[in-house]
Coordinates of C-alpha atoms in Angstrom, one line a residue:
M1 CA 0.1 0.0 0.1
G2 CA 1.3 3.1 -0.7
T3 CA 1.7 6.2 1.4
G4 CA 2.8 9.1 -0.9
I5 CA 0.6 11.4 -3.7
E6 CA 1.3 10.3 -7.4
E7 CA 0.1 12.1 -10.3
K8 CA -0.8 10.1 -13.0
D9 CA -1.7 11.7 -16.0
T10 CA -0.7 15.1 -15.5
G11 CA -1.6 16.4 -19.4
D12 CA 2.0 17.5 -19.6
K13 CA 4.2 15.5 -21.7
D14 CA 7.4 17.2 -20.8
V15 CA 7.4 16.5 -16.7
K16 CA 8.6 12.7 -16.1
K17 CA 7.7 12.5 -12.8
I18 CA 5.5 13.8 -9.9
K19 CA 6.1 12.2 -6.4
G20 CA 4.9 13.7 -3.3
N21 CA 3.1 16.1 -5.2
R22 CA 6.3 17.5 -5.9
L23 CA 7.7 17.8 -9.8
L24 CA 11.2 16.3 -9.9
Y25 CA 12.1 17.1 -13.4
D26 CA 10.7 19.0 -16.1
N27 CA 11.8 18.5 -19.7
K28 CA 11.1 21.6 -21.3
K29 CA 13.3 23.6 -18.4
N30 CA 16.0 21.3 -18.2
K31 CA 16.3 21.3 -14.7
T32 CA 14.8 20.1 -11.5
I33 CA 12.2 21.7 -9.8
A34 CA 11.7 22.2 -5.9
G35 CA 8.5 22.8 -4.5
R36 CA 4.6 21.9 -5.1
R37 CA 2.8 22.2 -9.0
P38 CA 0.3 24.0 -8.6
W39 CA -3.8 22.8 -10.0
K40 CA -5.8 24.8 -11.7
P41 CA -9.0 24.5 -13.3
R42 CA -9.1 23.1 -16.4
S43 CA -11.5 20.8 -18.5
R44 CA -10.2 17.5 -17.6
P45 CA -9.5 15.9 -14.2
Y46 CA -6.3 15.7 -12.4
S47 CA -5.6 11.7 -11.8
V48 CA -4.1 11.3 -8.2
Q49 CA -3.0 8.1 -5.7
I50 CA -3.7 8.6 -2.0
G51 CA -2.5 5.2 -0.8
D52 CA -4.7 2.7 -2.4
R53 CA -7.1 4.8 -3.7
N54 CA -7.8 6.2 -7.1
C55 CA -8.9 9.5 -7.0
D56 CA -10.2 12.1 -9.6
V57 CA -9.7 15.9 -9.3
L58 CA -12.2 18.2 -11.3
I59 CA -11.2 22.0 -10.5
S60 CA -13.5 24.2 -12.3
D61 CA -14.3 28.2 -12.2
E62 CA -17.1 29.4 -11.0
S63 CA -17.2 31.7 -13.2
G64 CA -18.0 29.5 -16.4
K65 CA -21.6 29.3 -14.8
I66 CA -24.9 31.4 -14.6
N67 CA -24.6 33.5 -11.3
I68 CA -28.4 33.5 -10.5
N69 CA -28.1 36.3 -8.0
K70 CA -27.1 38.8 -11.4
I71 CA -30.7 38.3 -13.6
T72 CA -33.0 40.7 -13.6
D73 CA -35.7 41.8 -16.0
D74 CA -33.3 43.0 -18.8
T75 CA -31.7 40.0 -19.2
K76 CA -34.3 37.4 -18.1
D77 CA -34.8 36.0 -21.3
N78 CA -31.3 34.8 -21.3
F79 CA -32.0 32.4 -18.7
V80 CA -35.6 31.5 -20.6
K81 CA -33.0 30.7 -23.1
F82 CA -31.4 28.3 -21.0
L83 CA -33.5 26.4 -20.0
T84 CA -35.2 25.9 -22.7
F85 CA -32.4 24.2 -23.8
C86 CA -32.3 22.3 -21.1
K87 CA -35.4 21.0 -22.7
L88 CA -38.1 22.6 -20.4
D89 CA -41.3 23.9 -22.6
I90 CA -41.5 27.8 -22.4
L91 CA -44.5 28.1 -19.8
T92 CA -42.0 26.5 -17.3
A93 CA -39.1 28.4 -18.3
E94 CA -40.9 31.6 -17.9
T95 CA -42.5 30.3 -14.7
I96 CA -39.7 30.0 -13.4
T97 CA -37.6 32.7 -14.5
D98 CA -40.2 35.2 -13.3
S99 CA -40.6 33.7 -9.4
L100 CA -36.7 33.6 -9.4
L101 CA -36.9 37.8 -9.9
D102 CA -39.6 37.7 -7.7
W103 CA -37.7 35.7 -4.9
L104 CA -35.0 38.4 -5.4
D105 CA -36.7 41.2 -5.5
K106 CA -38.2 43.4 -2.5
D107 CA -41.6 43.9 -3.2
D108 CA -44.5 41.9 -3.1
L109 CA -46.1 42.9 -6.6
H110 CA -46.0 39.8 -9.1
H111 CA -43.9 39.0 -12.5
I112 CA -46.7 37.7 -15.2
N113 CA -45.6 34.2 -14.5
G114 CA -43.6 34.6 -11.1
A115 CA -44.9 34.4 -6.8
E116 CA -45.0 36.2 -4.4
K117 CA -45.6 35.6 -0.7
D118 CA -49.1 34.8 -0.8
Y119 CA -48.7 31.5 -3.4
Y120 CA -45.6 30.7 -0.7
S121 CA -47.6 30.7 2.4
S122 CA -50.9 28.6 0.8
L123 CA -48.6 25.4 -0.1
P124 CA -49.3 22.8 2.1
D125 CA -45.6 23.3 4.2
P126 CA -45.9 27.1 3.8
Y127 CA -42.9 29.8 3.7
E128 CA -41.8 32.9 2.8
P129 CA -40.2 34.2 -0.5
K130 CA -36.3 35.7 0.1
N131 CA -36.4 39.4 -0.8
G132 CA -33.2 39.3 -1.8
S133 CA -30.4 37.3 -3.1
F134 CA -29.7 33.5 -2.8
E135 CA -27.0 32.5 0.2
S136 CA -27.1 29.1 -1.8
I137 CA -27.7 26.9 -5.0
E138 CA -30.1 25.3 -2.9
E139 CA -32.2 27.9 -2.4
M140 CA -33.5 27.7 -6.2
A141 CA -35.4 24.6 -5.3
L142 CA -37.7 26.2 -3.1
V143 CA -38.7 28.4 -6.5
K144 CA -42.2 27.8 -8.0
G145 CA -41.8 25.7 -10.8
V146 CA -38.8 24.3 -10.0
T147 CA -38.7 20.8 -9.2
P148 CA -36.4 18.0 -7.3
H149 CA -35.8 17.1 -10.6
I150 CA -35.5 20.1 -12.6
F151 CA -33.1 21.3 -9.6
E152 CA -30.9 18.5 -10.4
M153 CA -30.8 18.9 -14.1
I154 CA -29.8 22.8 -13.7
R155 CA -28.0 22.6 -10.7
E156 CA -24.2 22.2 -11.9
H157 CA -24.7 25.0 -14.1
L158 CA -25.8 27.8 -12.0
T159 CA -23.8 29.4 -9.3
I160 CA -24.2 32.5 -6.5
Y161 CA -20.9 33.8 -7.0
G162 CA -19.0 36.1 -8.9
A163 CA -19.6 38.9 -11.6
G164 CA -22.0 37.3 -13.5
K165 CA -19.7 37.3 -17.1
I166 CA -19.4 33.7 -18.2
N167 CA -16.1 32.7 -18.7
V168 CA -15.8 31.0 -22.1
N169 CA -13.0 28.8 -20.8
F170 CA -15.2 26.9 -18.5
A171 CA -18.9 27.3 -19.8
S172 CA -21.0 24.1 -20.0
R173 CA -23.0 24.2 -24.0
E174 CA -25.9 24.3 -21.5
V175 CA -24.5 27.5 -20.2
F176 CA -23.4 29.0 -23.6
S177 CA -27.2 28.5 -24.8
S178 CA -27.8 31.2 -22.3
V179 CA -26.0 34.3 -24.1
P180 CA -27.7 36.2 -26.5
M181 CA -26.9 35.3 -30.4
F182 CA -25.4 32.3 -29.7
T183 CA -26.3 28.9 -31.0
S184 CA -25.2 25.4 -30.4
E185 CA -22.9 25.7 -33.3
I186 CA -21.2 28.8 -31.8
A187 CA -21.0 27.1 -28.7
E188 CA -19.5 23.7 -30.1
A189 CA -16.8 26.0 -31.7
I190 CA -15.8 27.8 -28.5
I191 CA -15.3 23.8 -27.1
Q192 CA -13.2 22.5 -29.7
F193 CA -11.2 25.6 -30.0
R194 CA -10.6 24.6 -26.1
K195 CA -9.9 21.1 -26.7
K196 CA -7.0 22.5 -29.3
W197 CA -5.6 24.9 -27.7
G198 CA -6.3 24.7 -23.7
S199 CA -8.2 27.7 -23.6
V200 CA -9.3 31.7 -25.0
K201 CA -6.3 33.0 -23.9
R202 CA -6.8 36.5 -25.7
I203 CA -10.0 38.5 -26.8
D204 CA -8.7 38.9 -30.2
S205 CA -9.0 35.1 -30.4
L206 CA -13.1 35.3 -29.4
K207 CA -13.0 38.2 -32.2
D208 CA -11.8 35.7 -34.6
L209 CA -13.9 32.7 -33.8
L210 CA -17.1 34.2 -33.8
S211 CA -16.5 36.6 -36.8
Q212 CA -17.2 33.1 -38.4
F213 CA -20.5 33.4 -37.1
G214 CA -21.3 36.4 -38.4
I215 CA -20.9 38.3 -34.8
V216 CA -19.0 41.6 -35.6
G217 CA -19.2 45.4 -34.9
K218 CA -21.7 46.1 -32.6
D219 CA -22.9 42.6 -32.2
Y220 CA -19.9 41.6 -30.9
Q221 CA -19.1 44.6 -29.1
K222 CA -22.7 43.7 -27.1
I223 CA -21.6 39.9 -26.4
L224 CA -18.9 41.1 -24.9
N225 CA -21.2 42.8 -21.9
Y226 CA -21.9 39.1 -21.5
L227 CA -18.4 37.0 -21.6
T228 CA -15.5 37.1 -20.1
I229 CA -12.3 35.4 -20.3
S230 CA -10.2 35.9 -17.1
D231 CA -10.9 34.0 -13.9
S232 CA -13.3 34.4 -10.6
N233 CA -11.7 34.1 -7.4
Y234 CA -14.9 31.2 -6.9
M235 CA -13.6 27.8 -7.6
T236 CA -15.3 24.5 -7.5
I237 CA -13.6 21.7 -6.4
H238 CA -15.0 17.6 -6.6
A239 CA -12.9 14.7 -5.7
I240 CA -14.3 11.2 -6.5
A241 CA -12.3 8.3 -4.8
S242 CA -12.4 4.9 -5.4
S243 CA -11.2 1.5 -4.5
D244 CA -12.0 -1.9 -5.3
K245 CA -15.3 -1.6 -3.0
I246 CA -16.0 1.8 -2.2
K247 CA -16.7 4.9 -3.9
N248 CA -16.5 8.6 -2.4
S249 CA -17.6 11.8 -3.4
Y250 CA -16.7 14.7 -2.2
K251 CA -17.3 18.9 -3.5
I252 CA -16.5 21.9 -1.8
V253 CA -16.3 25.5 -3.2
I254 CA -13.4 27.9 -2.2
Q255 CA -13.2 31.7 -2.7
K256 CA -9.2 32.1 -3.3
S257 CA -7.2 35.1 -2.5
L258 CA -3.7 36.1 -2.7
D259 CA -2.4 34.7 -0.1
N260 CA -4.7 31.8 0.9
C261 CA -8.1 29.7 0.1
K262 CA -11.4 29.8 2.5
V263 CA -14.2 26.9 2.0
I264 CA -17.6 29.0 1.8
A265 CA -19.4 25.7 0.7
A266 CA -19.0 21.7 1.1
Y267 CA -21.1 18.8 -0.2
P268 CA -20.9 15.4 0.7

């Protein structure tokens, strides 16, 4: 039984060996390197072995998700577009979106398909709407129209952290569907670009890519209001550890700063 941590697939062909999470030799730099090799958000998991257990660790940036606290009357059509992409019918999508806006706002006035205190107080197990920002994604399950099945279907694409712009380097096809003027073909082109080059490192690369689909000039400038290539300070770390007999999954959300990281949410 091993006791150290050995990375099995670094994703870097220039790295010869990693042991104890320390990089021993790098062909590219032609020298031994001391110290820890940092893990960063990426689309594929890191694979490590801890004792006799294999562990896949996926690190994703929360900026690749839709921030439900940033949805407004001006952008609600984008969320409806996302929900219909997730196979919800238009009435259900509009009900959830309007009810979400009612959950966020501080008044008791209904959006057309929304819900306020009178609706929630009439339920068999009554409760009051938040009338404020979501403090956890789980609160979304309390919003009118969000069934347990719908919540499980959309939760991985939602966040309550960050500035609200969608990071093209981490967004899923579902999240891309919420961007105005974006089609499935555009989303697929960006995903294939990431697979080939790792990430979109320059905004000009995004400009060139979108121009192939006719998004230029004022349309391109409008798109930039919704997209970013900059990482946020919030990351999700999802670890799945397995052996011959058992399998465990752990997920945490961390807030990072220059000198430390703070766990702000944890899920079994």
